[in-house]
Structure formats: C-alpha cells, structure tokens
C-alpha cells in the first residue's frame, strides 16, 4: 500500500510558473487557474522552447495570466493586447506569440483590434477567457453577458443579446476556432496545443465560472456549481452551425462546445519580405508516448 | 470460469497507479479536485491551512485507488495538487 497524500512545497508545473507570486489573486472557484494550467501544459507539450513563447495579456482578471507564467510576457494597456502581439510577431517571427485575455478586453475595448488582426490572419494564438462579465471591476455588464442576466449595472436584467464569439471570430477570418469550458481540461489543452502549432490567426474561447461577479447574482451558485452546470449542460458538436452558438446560461440551456473551424488562409506577410525560414518542427507535435519517453530516459 | 471472455492482452495490461502530492498552503477550498475525481479518492481535510481553507486529502481506504488520470492536476486552479505515476509492482 502506498502512503496517503504526500505534502510538498513545489508543484511539477512550477518551472513554467512564477511560483513566488502564488497564490494568485483569483477568487476561490474561479476558472482562470485551470485555463492557465492548460496553457502551461500545452506550452510544455508543444516542444517549442519556453524561450520562444511569449504571452501577451490586456487588463482584467485574465490579464494577470501574463504575470504568473514564467515565459516572456507583456501586460499591456486595456484592449491593446493584440496590437502589441502583432508587433512582437512581425519584428521577431520566430516567436510563438499567444494573447491570453478576457472577453471584455478582447471584444469590447479591443474589439477593433481583434477584427483587423483576424482579417489580416496575423500568425497569433488568441485565448479568450469568457466569464460573461467584467469580474475585476465588480461584475459589470460586458459584451458577452447573456440576455436577461443580472449584473451590477443591469440589476433588472440585461436588455442586450450577447456576442456570439466563435461565430464572430470565424466570420472575421480566424483559421481555427474552438470553444471549451474550464471543466473540459483535456480537450482545452489539446485545442490550445493545436492552435499553438497552426499558422495563422487561431482562436480558442474558454468558458469560465466567475462565482463572485456573475454566478452569485444569476443564481449559478459557487464555482463548483457552475462547473457542474457545464458538465450537465455541455454538448460537444464540432459541426454545429456557427450561428447557433449563442450562450444563454439559463438553467436548462445547452452550451455547444467543439473545434468548430479548421481551415487554411494565407498568413499575413508584409509586402516585399520573405516568410521566415521556420525550423523543422515536424517531430515535436507527436503525442507523448510514455513507452518512448521511458526508453529515451534509459 | 466458463463463459467469461477475457481480453487477449489481459496479461500485459496494467492499470496505472498514481501518488497524490498536495501543497496545502496554496489551496483555496474550491473542491474541484474532490468533486470531479472519477475515483472519489479525495476528501476535505479536518485541518485548515493558514488561510482557513480545508484542503484535499486522500480518503481513508483509497490509498491505492488513484489511476493517474491527472484530472486533479489539470483542474486545480491553485496549482496545489498533482499526481505522479508509480510502478504497479511497488504496490
């Protein structure tokens, strides 16, 4: 019989985190931790050296991710994560630039940047954590708040409909569009790993509980109850029509998840310049086989 | 036993085993690991950490139940729990 739990001081993901900053500021039951863990695992799994990864964030709870990951990172001004990331990518095309930000940052104040980066098909990965409100500033109405949902600025219910983010990203020209919740950690990690190695503007929406800002006024309960809601009400359908992906979040509504779009478009390249000679990465995206790993270790 | 079919590779198949590691000081008591563990290995501690949260511990009698699915590692928002595969022979 093996011992029960072993108490330690270090996590095995700590090399890729700035562990001196942990515990992070996010509330108990927040989904940002799993989303960041999936991203950190995808970075490790990608085989790309950590030095070549860059994480760019805007402002908000999700914007904190750039500060907690031990990769080169950039905590930018509100909504401007994508322009900073575009500049980074164009000046050093060897970098793998990921924008990790929230729905309010990317689709409200940063909506125009999202629009044009996707249209140009800049080689970026955008991970958008959608918690249906502005969590850090006190749970105000955001562009993804579902219809009739209560927030501090819409105490009688939201009169607007929410943005259908995957539909929008696909319409703008993103070459890979996925949506997962923070409960679907394996699918999310796979989608992020796939997005990291795919050329062009790749987009992953991550649904996340915000128990304090959104869960409490909308009777969704704490983080655990919202995660259970995701487990009960999620339907995985990669072929779902994009215009049916609007989120309701009422008790018996369904959440459609999946990798909706995977297509090819010419990647943004300034006129008169050559695409960078990419190093051969064909071997590094193989799924890790425990047997092969064990053999290599010998 | 007559009539019971066995997989042909039964003799070479093994169930992975995991050892749970916990960092109690990081836990904020969200219970994701406890409620979503497919083998119900974890339960709340009776002790509290310095922030006042009940962190997860392995339930009595579940010492060998972890199958190294790593779901707790992935779903923990606080990077406070992980599992490592251990050799089945050592059990």
mmCIF file of C-alpha atoms in Angstrom:
data_model
loop_
_atom_site.group_PDB
_atom_site.id
_atom_site.type_symbol
_atom_site.label_atom_id
_atom_site.label_comp_id
_atom_site.label_asym_id
_atom_site.label_seq_id
_atom_site.Cartn_x
_atom_site.Cartn_y
_atom_site.Cartn_z
ATOM 1 C CA UNK A 1 0.000 0.000 0.000
ATOM 2 C CA UNK A 2 1.333 3.417 -0.889
ATOM 3 C CA UNK A 3 1.181 6.310 1.544
ATOM 4 C CA UNK A 4 -1.750 8.696 1.503
ATOM 5 C CA UNK A 5 -1.097 12.171 0.175
ATOM 6 C CA UNK A 6 2.455 13.497 0.375
ATOM 7 C CA UNK A 7 2.724 17.127 1.430
ATOM 8 C CA UNK A 8 5.203 19.082 -0.692
ATOM 9 C CA UNK A 9 6.103 22.705 -1.340
ATOM 10 C CA UNK A 10 6.521 22.656 -5.109
ATOM 11 C CA UNK A 11 4.191 21.789 -7.972
ATOM 12 C CA UNK A 12 5.508 19.996 -11.024
ATOM 13 C CA UNK A 13 4.336 22.913 -13.213
ATOM 14 C CA UNK A 14 6.283 25.398 -11.078
ATOM 15 C CA UNK A 15 9.188 25.748 -13.560
ATOM 16 C CA UNK A 16 6.756 27.292 -16.041
ATOM 17 C CA UNK A 17 5.036 29.481 -13.416
ATOM 18 C CA UNK A 18 6.331 32.390 -11.407
ATOM 19 C CA UNK A 19 5.642 30.389 -8.293
ATOM 20 C CA UNK A 20 6.913 33.129 -5.987
ATOM 21 C CA UNK A 21 3.742 35.032 -6.935
ATOM 22 C CA UNK A 22 1.422 32.198 -5.957
ATOM 23 C CA UNK A 23 -1.181 32.020 -4.544
ATOM 24 C CA UNK A 24 -2.670 34.172 -7.277
ATOM 25 C CA UNK A 25 -5.316 36.854 -6.784
ATOM 26 C CA UNK A 26 -8.191 34.919 -8.357
ATOM 27 C CA UNK A 27 -11.180 34.036 -6.204
ATOM 28 C CA UNK A 28 -11.889 30.521 -4.945
ATOM 29 C CA UNK A 29 -13.854 28.720 -7.675
ATOM 30 C CA UNK A 30 -12.546 30.916 -10.497
ATOM 31 C CA UNK A 31 -11.837 29.110 -13.751
ATOM 32 C CA UNK A 32 -8.758 31.093 -14.712
ATOM 33 C CA UNK A 33 -6.436 28.714 -12.876
ATOM 34 C CA UNK A 34 -7.427 25.628 -14.928
ATOM 35 C CA UNK A 35 -7.274 27.690 -18.136
ATOM 36 C CA UNK A 36 -3.755 28.821 -17.264
ATOM 37 C CA UNK A 37 -2.772 25.258 -16.290
ATOM 38 C CA UNK A 38 -3.993 24.004 -19.688
ATOM 39 C CA UNK A 39 -1.966 26.696 -21.426
ATOM 40 C CA UNK A 40 1.141 25.884 -19.352
ATOM 41 C CA UNK A 41 0.735 22.184 -20.148
ATOM 42 C CA UNK A 42 0.245 22.972 -23.830
ATOM 43 C CA UNK A 43 3.472 25.023 -23.789
ATOM 44 C CA UNK A 44 5.336 22.070 -22.287
ATOM 45 C CA UNK A 45 3.716 19.597 -24.655
ATOM 46 C CA UNK A 46 4.403 21.768 -27.723
ATOM 47 C CA UNK A 47 8.113 21.013 -27.582
ATOM 48 C CA UNK A 48 8.821 24.624 -28.541
ATOM 49 C CA UNK A 49 11.493 26.002 -26.180
ATOM 50 C CA UNK A 50 9.970 28.146 -23.446
ATOM 51 C CA UNK A 51 12.252 30.994 -24.575
ATOM 52 C CA UNK A 52 10.343 31.186 -27.869
ATOM 53 C CA UNK A 53 6.942 31.561 -26.252
ATOM 54 C CA UNK A 54 5.526 34.976 -25.485
ATOM 55 C CA UNK A 55 2.307 35.579 -23.572
ATOM 56 C CA UNK A 56 0.584 38.926 -24.051
ATOM 57 C CA UNK A 57 -2.347 39.996 -21.885
ATOM 58 C CA UNK A 58 -4.571 43.007 -21.612
ATOM 59 C CA UNK A 59 -6.271 44.270 -18.486
ATOM 60 C CA UNK A 60 -8.619 42.374 -16.216
ATOM 61 C CA UNK A 61 -8.516 39.250 -14.110
ATOM 62 C CA UNK A 62 -7.418 37.261 -17.166
ATOM 63 C CA UNK A 63 -4.770 39.884 -17.869
ATOM 64 C CA UNK A 64 -2.963 38.617 -14.807
ATOM 65 C CA UNK A 65 -2.006 35.419 -16.609
ATOM 66 C CA UNK A 66 0.963 37.106 -18.280
ATOM 67 C CA UNK A 67 2.344 37.891 -14.845
ATOM 68 C CA UNK A 68 2.014 34.369 -13.494
ATOM 69 C CA UNK A 69 3.632 32.482 -16.369
ATOM 70 C CA UNK A 70 7.386 32.150 -16.445
ATOM 71 C CA UNK A 71 7.631 32.908 -20.164
ATOM 72 C CA UNK A 72 8.476 36.256 -21.728
ATOM 73 C CA UNK A 73 5.285 38.156 -21.145
ATOM 74 C CA UNK A 74 3.716 41.506 -21.706
ATOM 75 C CA UNK A 75 0.935 43.039 -19.606
ATOM 76 C CA UNK A 76 -0.383 45.681 -21.957
ATOM 77 C CA UNK A 77 -2.895 48.513 -21.840
ATOM 78 C CA UNK A 78 -6.612 47.756 -21.831
ATOM 79 C CA UNK A 79 -7.781 46.145 -25.042
ATOM 80 C CA UNK A 80 -4.457 46.547 -26.825
ATOM 81 C CA UNK A 81 -3.014 43.071 -26.307
ATOM 82 C CA UNK A 82 -3.440 42.121 -29.978
ATOM 83 C CA UNK A 83 -1.605 45.177 -31.435
ATOM 84 C CA UNK A 84 1.325 44.577 -29.058
ATOM 85 C CA UNK A 85 1.336 40.903 -30.011
ATOM 86 C CA UNK A 86 1.187 41.719 -33.732
ATOM 87 C CA UNK A 87 4.218 43.968 -33.354
ATOM 88 C CA UNK A 88 6.122 41.287 -31.480
ATOM 89 C CA UNK A 89 5.325 38.653 -34.062
ATOM 90 C CA UNK A 90 6.268 40.823 -37.038
ATOM 91 C CA UNK A 91 9.536 42.028 -35.539
ATOM 92 C CA UNK A 92 10.608 38.549 -34.447
ATOM 93 C CA UNK A 93 8.777 35.921 -36.484
ATOM 94 C CA UNK A 94 10.496 33.060 -34.625
ATOM 95 C CA UNK A 95 8.440 33.778 -31.517
ATOM 96 C CA UNK A 96 5.215 31.946 -30.752
ATOM 97 C CA UNK A 97 3.005 34.763 -29.560
ATOM 98 C CA UNK A 98 -0.125 33.970 -27.568
ATOM 99 C CA UNK A 99 -2.660 36.546 -26.485
ATOM 100 C CA UNK A 100 -4.344 35.426 -23.253
ATOM 101 C CA UNK A 101 -7.058 37.839 -22.266
ATOM 102 C CA UNK A 102 -10.653 38.225 -21.247
ATOM 103 C CA UNK A 103 -13.838 38.752 -23.210
ATOM 104 C CA UNK A 104 -14.208 42.373 -22.166
ATOM 105 C CA UNK A 105 -10.630 43.190 -23.068
ATOM 106 C CA UNK A 106 -10.668 41.432 -26.449
ATOM 107 C CA UNK A 107 -14.218 42.088 -27.617
ATOM 108 C CA UNK A 108 -15.316 45.351 -26.014
ATOM 109 C CA UNK A 109 -12.490 47.874 -25.815
ATOM 110 C CA UNK A 110 -10.227 45.735 -28.014
ATOM 111 C CA UNK A 111 -12.899 44.681 -30.488
ATOM 112 C CA UNK A 112 -11.454 46.609 -33.398
ATOM 113 C CA UNK A 113 -8.003 45.118 -32.945
ATOM 114 C CA UNK A 114 -9.487 41.646 -32.861
ATOM 115 C CA UNK A 115 -11.378 42.435 -36.061
ATOM 116 C CA UNK A 116 -8.340 43.520 -38.047
ATOM 117 C CA UNK A 117 -5.824 41.003 -36.712
ATOM 118 C CA UNK A 118 -8.209 38.199 -37.679
ATOM 119 C CA UNK A 119 -8.886 39.790 -41.067
ATOM 120 C CA UNK A 120 -5.156 40.023 -41.789
ATOM 121 C CA UNK A 121 -4.635 36.498 -40.457
ATOM 122 C CA UNK A 122 -1.645 37.511 -38.339
ATOM 123 C CA UNK A 123 0.138 34.410 -37.002
ATOM 124 C CA UNK A 124 -1.126 34.648 -33.402
ATOM 125 C CA UNK A 125 -2.927 32.384 -30.971
ATOM 126 C CA UNK A 126 -5.696 34.152 -29.093
ATOM 127 C CA UNK A 127 -7.125 32.532 -25.956
ATOM 128 C CA UNK A 128 -10.198 34.399 -24.770
ATOM 129 C CA UNK A 129 -11.484 33.526 -21.320
ATOM 130 C CA UNK A 130 -15.198 34.314 -21.274
ATOM 131 C CA UNK A 131 -16.696 34.773 -17.815
ATOM 132 C CA UNK A 132 -19.721 36.759 -19.055
ATOM 133 C CA UNK A 133 -18.939 39.973 -17.167
ATOM 134 C CA UNK A 134 -16.238 42.404 -16.060
ATOM 135 C CA UNK A 135 -15.087 40.493 -12.993
ATOM 136 C CA UNK A 136 -12.194 42.573 -11.718
ATOM 137 C CA UNK A 137 -14.079 45.868 -11.578
ATOM 138 C CA UNK A 138 -17.105 44.460 -9.767
ATOM 139 C CA UNK A 139 -19.269 42.376 -12.084
ATOM 140 C CA UNK A 140 -20.494 44.916 -14.636
ATOM 141 C CA UNK A 141 -22.258 44.171 -17.917
ATOM 142 C CA UNK A 142 -19.906 43.070 -20.702
ATOM 143 C CA UNK A 143 -20.344 42.301 -24.398
ATOM 144 C CA UNK A 144 -20.792 38.587 -23.667
ATOM 145 C CA UNK A 145 -23.308 38.907 -20.826
ATOM 146 C CA UNK A 146 -26.286 36.715 -21.777
ATOM 147 C CA UNK A 147 -29.715 38.221 -22.419
ATOM 148 C CA UNK A 148 -31.657 38.944 -19.198
ATOM 149 C CA UNK A 149 -28.662 38.132 -16.988
ATOM 150 C CA UNK A 150 -28.228 40.282 -13.894
ATOM 151 C CA UNK A 151 -25.052 42.254 -13.304
ATOM 152 C CA UNK A 152 -24.270 45.216 -11.069
ATOM 153 C CA UNK A 153 -25.055 47.606 -13.930
ATOM 154 C CA UNK A 154 -28.143 45.695 -15.125
ATOM 155 C CA UNK A 155 -29.891 44.784 -11.864
ATOM 156 C CA UNK A 156 -33.192 44.129 -13.678
ATOM 157 C CA UNK A 157 -31.602 42.015 -16.374
ATOM 158 C CA UNK A 158 -29.512 42.612 -19.458
ATOM 159 C CA UNK A 159 -31.620 44.004 -22.333
ATOM 160 C CA UNK A 160 -28.908 43.230 -24.933
ATOM 161 C CA UNK A 161 -28.059 39.930 -26.533
ATOM 162 C CA UNK A 162 -24.526 38.581 -26.092
ATOM 163 C CA UNK A 163 -21.832 38.448 -28.744
ATOM 164 C CA UNK A 164 -21.543 35.046 -30.327
ATOM 165 C CA UNK A 165 -17.757 34.940 -30.097
ATOM 166 C CA UNK A 166 -16.891 31.823 -32.154
ATOM 167 C CA UNK A 167 -19.246 32.929 -34.928
ATOM 168 C CA UNK A 168 -17.646 36.369 -34.947
ATOM 169 C CA UNK A 169 -14.070 35.003 -34.949
ATOM 170 C CA UNK A 170 -14.903 32.655 -37.809
ATOM 171 C CA UNK A 171 -16.597 35.419 -39.794
ATOM 172 C CA UNK A 172 -13.553 37.652 -39.316
ATOM 173 C CA UNK A 173 -11.317 35.015 -40.824
ATOM 174 C CA UNK A 174 -9.732 33.052 -37.979
ATOM 175 C CA UNK A 175 -8.291 29.777 -39.300
ATOM 176 C CA UNK A 176 -9.006 27.781 -36.148
ATOM 177 C CA UNK A 177 -11.928 28.436 -33.828
ATOM 178 C CA UNK A 178 -12.709 26.370 -30.745
ATOM 179 C CA UNK A 179 -14.774 26.706 -27.605
ATOM 180 C CA UNK A 180 -14.309 24.674 -24.421
ATOM 181 C CA UNK A 181 -15.069 25.193 -20.762
ATOM 182 C CA UNK A 182 -12.517 25.020 -17.967
ATOM 183 C CA UNK A 183 -14.065 21.699 -16.968
ATOM 184 C CA UNK A 184 -13.072 20.184 -20.338
ATOM 185 C CA UNK A 185 -9.416 20.476 -19.464
ATOM 186 C CA UNK A 186 -8.094 17.764 -21.763
ATOM 187 C CA UNK A 187 -9.962 18.998 -24.821
ATOM 188 C CA UNK A 188 -8.958 22.553 -23.961
ATOM 189 C CA UNK A 189 -5.300 21.613 -23.624
ATOM 190 C CA UNK A 190 -5.412 19.767 -26.952
ATOM 191 C CA UNK A 191 -7.123 22.694 -28.667
ATOM 192 C CA UNK A 192 -4.514 25.154 -27.325
ATOM 193 C CA UNK A 193 -1.648 22.841 -28.332
ATOM 194 C CA UNK A 194 -3.135 22.550 -31.814
ATOM 195 C CA UNK A 195 -3.635 26.311 -32.033
ATOM 196 C CA UNK A 196 -0.015 26.942 -30.995
ATOM 197 C CA UNK A 197 1.388 24.938 -33.877
ATOM 198 C CA UNK A 198 -1.106 26.082 -36.522
ATOM 199 C CA UNK A 199 -0.035 29.006 -38.701
ATOM 200 C CA UNK A 200 -2.380 31.945 -38.836
ATOM 201 C CA UNK A 201 -4.895 33.550 -36.513
ATOM 202 C CA UNK A 202 -6.098 30.798 -34.175
ATOM 203 C CA UNK A 203 -8.786 31.434 -31.601
ATOM 204 C CA UNK A 204 -9.888 29.479 -28.524
ATOM 205 C CA UNK A 205 -12.790 30.630 -26.367
ATOM 206 C CA UNK A 206 -12.742 29.314 -22.803
ATOM 207 C CA UNK A 207 -15.936 29.458 -20.740
ATOM 208 C CA UNK A 208 -15.085 30.056 -17.117
ATOM 209 C CA UNK A 209 -17.038 30.489 -13.899
ATOM 210 C CA UNK A 210 -16.896 33.868 -12.201
ATOM 211 C CA UNK A 211 -18.637 32.922 -8.949
ATOM 212 C CA UNK A 212 -18.416 36.362 -7.339
ATOM 213 C CA UNK A 213 -19.146 38.626 -10.313
ATOM 214 C CA UNK A 214 -21.563 36.544 -12.376
ATOM 215 C CA UNK A 215 -22.513 33.365 -10.514
ATOM 216 C CA UNK A 216 -23.938 34.978 -7.412
ATOM 217 C CA UNK A 217 -26.379 37.493 -8.971
ATOM 218 C CA UNK A 218 -27.554 34.894 -11.516
ATOM 219 C CA UNK A 219 -28.233 32.004 -9.127
ATOM 220 C CA UNK A 220 -25.497 29.889 -10.671
ATOM 221 C CA UNK A 221 -24.025 29.188 -7.263
ATOM 222 C CA UNK A 222 -20.351 28.988 -6.498
ATOM 223 C CA UNK A 223 -17.609 27.862 -8.873
ATOM 224 C CA UNK A 224 -18.255 24.215 -8.167
ATOM 225 C CA UNK A 225 -21.953 24.508 -9.027
ATOM 226 C CA UNK A 226 -21.192 26.332 -12.261
ATOM 227 C CA UNK A 227 -18.676 23.620 -13.173
ATOM 228 C CA UNK A 228 -21.406 21.037 -12.517
ATOM 229 C CA UNK A 229 -23.683 23.085 -14.761
ATOM 230 C CA UNK A 230 -21.032 22.839 -17.503
ATOM 231 C CA UNK A 231 -20.862 19.088 -17.007
ATOM 232 C CA UNK A 232 -24.647 18.681 -17.178
ATOM 233 C CA UNK A 233 -25.457 21.065 -19.997
ATOM 234 C CA UNK A 234 -22.489 20.814 -22.377
ATOM 235 C CA UNK A 235 -22.883 19.291 -25.815
ATOM 236 C CA UNK A 236 -19.821 18.646 -27.960
ATOM 237 C CA UNK A 237 -20.601 19.217 -31.628
ATOM 238 C CA UNK A 238 -17.771 20.226 -33.952
ATOM 239 C CA UNK A 239 -20.200 20.568 -36.856
ATOM 240 C CA UNK A 240 -22.672 22.826 -35.042
ATOM 241 C CA UNK A 241 -23.870 25.764 -37.182
ATOM 242 C CA UNK A 242 -21.885 28.773 -36.009
ATOM 243 C CA UNK A 243 -24.940 30.981 -35.665
ATOM 244 C CA UNK A 244 -26.393 28.579 -33.093
ATOM 245 C CA UNK A 245 -23.561 29.079 -30.616
ATOM 246 C CA UNK A 246 -25.083 31.915 -28.631
ATOM 247 C CA UNK A 247 -24.900 31.369 -24.879
ATOM 248 C CA UNK A 248 -27.952 31.674 -22.681
ATOM 249 C CA UNK A 249 -26.755 30.355 -19.280
ATOM 250 C CA UNK A 250 -30.322 29.798 -18.083
ATOM 251 C CA UNK A 251 -30.921 26.656 -16.054
ATOM 252 C CA UNK A 252 -31.850 24.299 -18.912
ATOM 253 C CA UNK A 253 -29.868 25.894 -21.750
ATOM 254 C CA UNK A 254 -27.174 23.930 -23.542
ATOM 255 C CA UNK A 255 -23.596 25.001 -24.140
ATOM 256 C CA UNK A 256 -22.307 23.868 -27.513
ATOM 257 C CA UNK A 257 -18.569 23.144 -27.429
ATOM 258 C CA UNK A 258 -16.119 21.925 -30.004
ATOM 259 C CA UNK A 259 -13.394 22.725 -32.509
ATOM 260 C CA UNK A 260 -15.677 24.464 -34.984
ATOM 261 C CA UNK A 261 -13.362 25.800 -37.674
ATOM 262 C CA UNK A 262 -10.068 24.464 -39.027
ATOM 263 C CA UNK A 263 -9.133 25.866 -42.437
ATOM 264 C CA UNK A 264 -6.234 27.409 -44.327
ATOM 265 C CA UNK A 265 -5.808 31.043 -45.384
ATOM 266 C CA UNK A 266 -2.685 32.958 -46.474
ATOM 267 C CA UNK A 267 -0.844 34.156 -43.366
ATOM 268 C CA UNK A 268 -0.118 37.882 -43.012
ATOM 269 C CA UNK A 269 3.222 38.819 -44.517
ATOM 270 C CA UNK A 270 4.361 42.427 -45.176
ATOM 271 C CA UNK A 271 4.881 43.039 -48.914
ATOM 272 C CA UNK A 272 8.446 42.613 -50.124
ATOM 273 C CA UNK A 273 9.522 40.435 -47.209
ATOM 274 C CA UNK A 274 10.109 36.715 -47.192
ATOM 275 C CA UNK A 275 8.286 34.429 -44.800
ATOM 276 C CA UNK A 276 10.717 33.362 -42.079
ATOM 277 C CA UNK A 277 12.503 30.072 -42.607
ATOM 278 C CA UNK A 278 10.786 28.043 -39.959
ATOM 279 C CA UNK A 279 12.770 25.422 -38.201
ATOM 280 C CA UNK A 280 11.633 21.893 -38.748
ATOM 281 C CA UNK A 281 9.112 21.208 -36.036
ATOM 282 C CA UNK A 282 7.545 18.202 -37.644
ATOM 283 C CA UNK A 283 8.693 15.837 -34.898
ATOM 284 C CA UNK A 284 7.708 17.774 -31.837
ATOM 285 C CA UNK A 285 3.931 17.642 -32.001
ATOM 286 C CA UNK A 286 3.702 13.895 -31.663
ATOM 287 C CA UNK A 287 1.617 12.942 -28.662
ATOM 288 C CA UNK A 288 3.845 11.987 -25.778
ATOM 289 C CA UNK A 289 4.109 8.215 -25.651
ATOM 290 C CA UNK A 290 5.031 7.042 -22.152
ATOM 291 C CA UNK A 291 6.857 3.997 -23.525
ATOM 292 C CA UNK A 292 9.021 6.059 -25.878
ATOM 293 C CA UNK A 293 9.744 8.530 -23.079
ATOM 294 C CA UNK A 294 10.790 5.715 -20.758
ATOM 295 C CA UNK A 295 13.078 4.279 -23.435
ATOM 296 C CA UNK A 296 14.699 7.653 -24.062
ATOM 297 C CA UNK A 297 15.294 8.106 -20.364
ATOM 298 C CA UNK A 298 17.336 4.879 -20.209
ATOM 299 C CA UNK B 1 -14.596 -19.582 -15.483
ATOM 300 C CA UNK B 2 -16.639 -20.975 -18.322
ATOM 301 C CA UNK B 3 -18.436 -18.451 -20.498
ATOM 302 C CA UNK B 4 -16.463 -15.429 -19.301
ATOM 303 C CA UNK B 5 -14.427 -13.832 -22.049
ATOM 304 C CA UNK B 6 -11.126 -12.139 -21.269
ATOM 305 C CA UNK B 7 -9.240 -9.645 -23.451
ATOM 306 C CA UNK B 8 -6.398 -11.403 -25.259
ATOM 307 C CA UNK B 9 -3.791 -8.991 -23.871
ATOM 308 C CA UNK B 10 -5.091 -9.230 -20.314
ATOM 309 C CA UNK B 11 -1.757 -10.456 -19.010
ATOM 310 C CA UNK B 12 0.154 -7.420 -20.275
ATOM 311 C CA UNK B 13 -2.435 -4.759 -19.411
ATOM 312 C CA UNK B 14 -1.868 -2.900 -16.180
ATOM 313 C CA UNK B 15 -3.869 -0.171 -14.507
ATOM 314 C CA UNK B 16 -1.702 2.906 -13.922
ATOM 315 C CA UNK B 17 -1.264 3.930 -10.318
ATOM 316 C CA UNK B 18 -0.740 7.437 -9.049
ATOM 317 C CA UNK B 19 0.656 9.002 -5.924
ATOM 318 C CA UNK B 20 -1.023 12.247 -4.823
ATOM 319 C CA UNK B 21 1.063 15.264 -3.835
ATOM 320 C CA UNK B 22 -0.564 18.236 -2.108
ATOM 321 C CA UNK B 23 0.588 21.771 -1.335
ATOM 322 C CA UNK B 24 -1.881 22.700 1.443
ATOM 323 C CA UNK B 25 -0.818 26.341 1.694
ATOM 324 C CA UNK B 26 -1.953 27.083 -1.873
ATOM 325 C CA UNK B 27 -5.450 25.597 -1.572
ATOM 326 C CA UNK B 28 -8.487 27.900 -1.575
ATOM 327 C CA UNK B 29 -11.025 25.170 -0.960
ATOM 328 C CA UNK B 30 -12.911 25.250 -4.276
ATOM 329 C CA UNK B 31 -13.453 21.447 -4.107
ATOM 330 C CA UNK B 32 -12.968 20.925 -7.884
ATOM 331 C CA UNK B 33 -10.484 18.078 -7.255
ATOM 332 C CA UNK B 34 -12.692 16.430 -4.648
ATOM 333 C CA UNK B 35 -15.943 16.524 -6.617
ATOM 334 C CA UNK B 36 -14.566 15.741 -10.074
ATOM 335 C CA UNK B 37 -12.149 12.938 -9.137
ATOM 336 C CA UNK B 38 -13.522 9.956 -11.122
ATOM 337 C CA UNK B 39 -12.370 7.540 -8.418
ATOM 338 C CA UNK B 40 -13.508 9.656 -5.438
ATOM 339 C CA UNK B 41 -10.042 9.437 -3.962
ATOM 340 C CA UNK B 42 -10.067 12.808 -2.216
ATOM 341 C CA UNK B 43 -11.958 14.344 0.677
ATOM 342 C CA UNK B 44 -11.747 17.563 2.664
ATOM 343 C CA UNK B 45 -9.197 17.694 5.431
ATOM 344 C CA UNK B 46 -10.277 18.214 9.016
ATOM 345 C CA UNK B 47 -7.375 20.637 9.448
ATOM 346 C CA UNK B 48 -7.312 24.077 7.875
ATOM 347 C CA UNK B 49 -4.432 25.858 6.205
ATOM 348 C CA UNK B 50 -3.230 29.313 7.195
ATOM 349 C CA UNK B 51 -5.948 30.959 5.054
ATOM 350 C CA UNK B 52 -8.636 28.908 6.773
ATOM 351 C CA UNK B 53 -9.487 26.525 3.936
ATOM 352 C CA UNK B 54 -9.969 22.764 4.151
ATOM 353 C CA UNK B 55 -7.511 21.334 1.651
ATOM 354 C CA UNK B 56 -7.937 17.928 -0.041
ATOM 355 C CA UNK B 57 -6.539 14.763 1.469
ATOM 356 C CA UNK B 58 -6.730 11.150 0.310
ATOM 357 C CA UNK B 59 -9.682 9.378 1.932
ATOM 358 C CA UNK B 60 -9.004 6.507 4.269
ATOM 359 C CA UNK B 61 -9.010 3.255 2.322
ATOM 360 C CA UNK B 62 -8.458 4.997 -1.036
ATOM 361 C CA UNK B 63 -4.655 4.947 -0.878
ATOM 362 C CA UNK B 64 -4.359 2.694 -3.913
ATOM 363 C CA UNK B 65 -7.380 3.988 -5.845
ATOM 364 C CA UNK B 66 -5.680 6.749 -7.888
ATOM 365 C CA UNK B 67 -5.341 5.704 -11.532
ATOM 366 C CA UNK B 68 -3.124 8.650 -12.565
ATOM 367 C CA UNK B 69 -5.755 10.285 -14.784
ATOM 368 C CA UNK B 70 -4.203 13.677 -13.769
ATOM 369 C CA UNK B 71 -7.596 15.391 -13.837
ATOM 370 C CA UNK B 72 -6.994 16.961 -10.401
ATOM 371 C CA UNK B 73 -3.659 18.328 -11.647
ATOM 372 C CA UNK B 74 -5.335 19.969 -14.623
ATOM 373 C CA UNK B 75 -8.457 21.268 -12.919
ATOM 374 C CA UNK B 76 -6.873 22.669 -9.741
ATOM 375 C CA UNK B 77 -6.975 26.467 -10.110
ATOM 376 C CA UNK B 78 -4.282 26.949 -7.477
ATOM 377 C CA UNK B 79 -1.584 24.501 -8.626
ATOM 378 C CA UNK B 80 -1.966 22.871 -5.222
ATOM 379 C CA UNK B 81 -2.306 19.199 -6.155
ATOM 380 C CA UNK B 82 -0.650 16.834 -8.598
ATOM 381 C CA UNK B 83 -0.087 13.145 -9.095
ATOM 382 C CA UNK B 84 2.939 11.166 -10.199
ATOM 383 C CA UNK B 85 2.784 7.734 -11.761
ATOM 384 C CA UNK B 86 4.209 4.981 -9.622
ATOM 385 C CA UNK B 87 5.182 1.480 -10.677
ATOM 386 C CA UNK B 88 2.382 -1.011 -10.077
ATOM 387 C CA UNK B 89 4.970 -3.571 -8.933
ATOM 388 C CA UNK B 90 5.940 -1.479 -5.964
ATOM 389 C CA UNK B 91 2.464 -1.703 -4.526
#
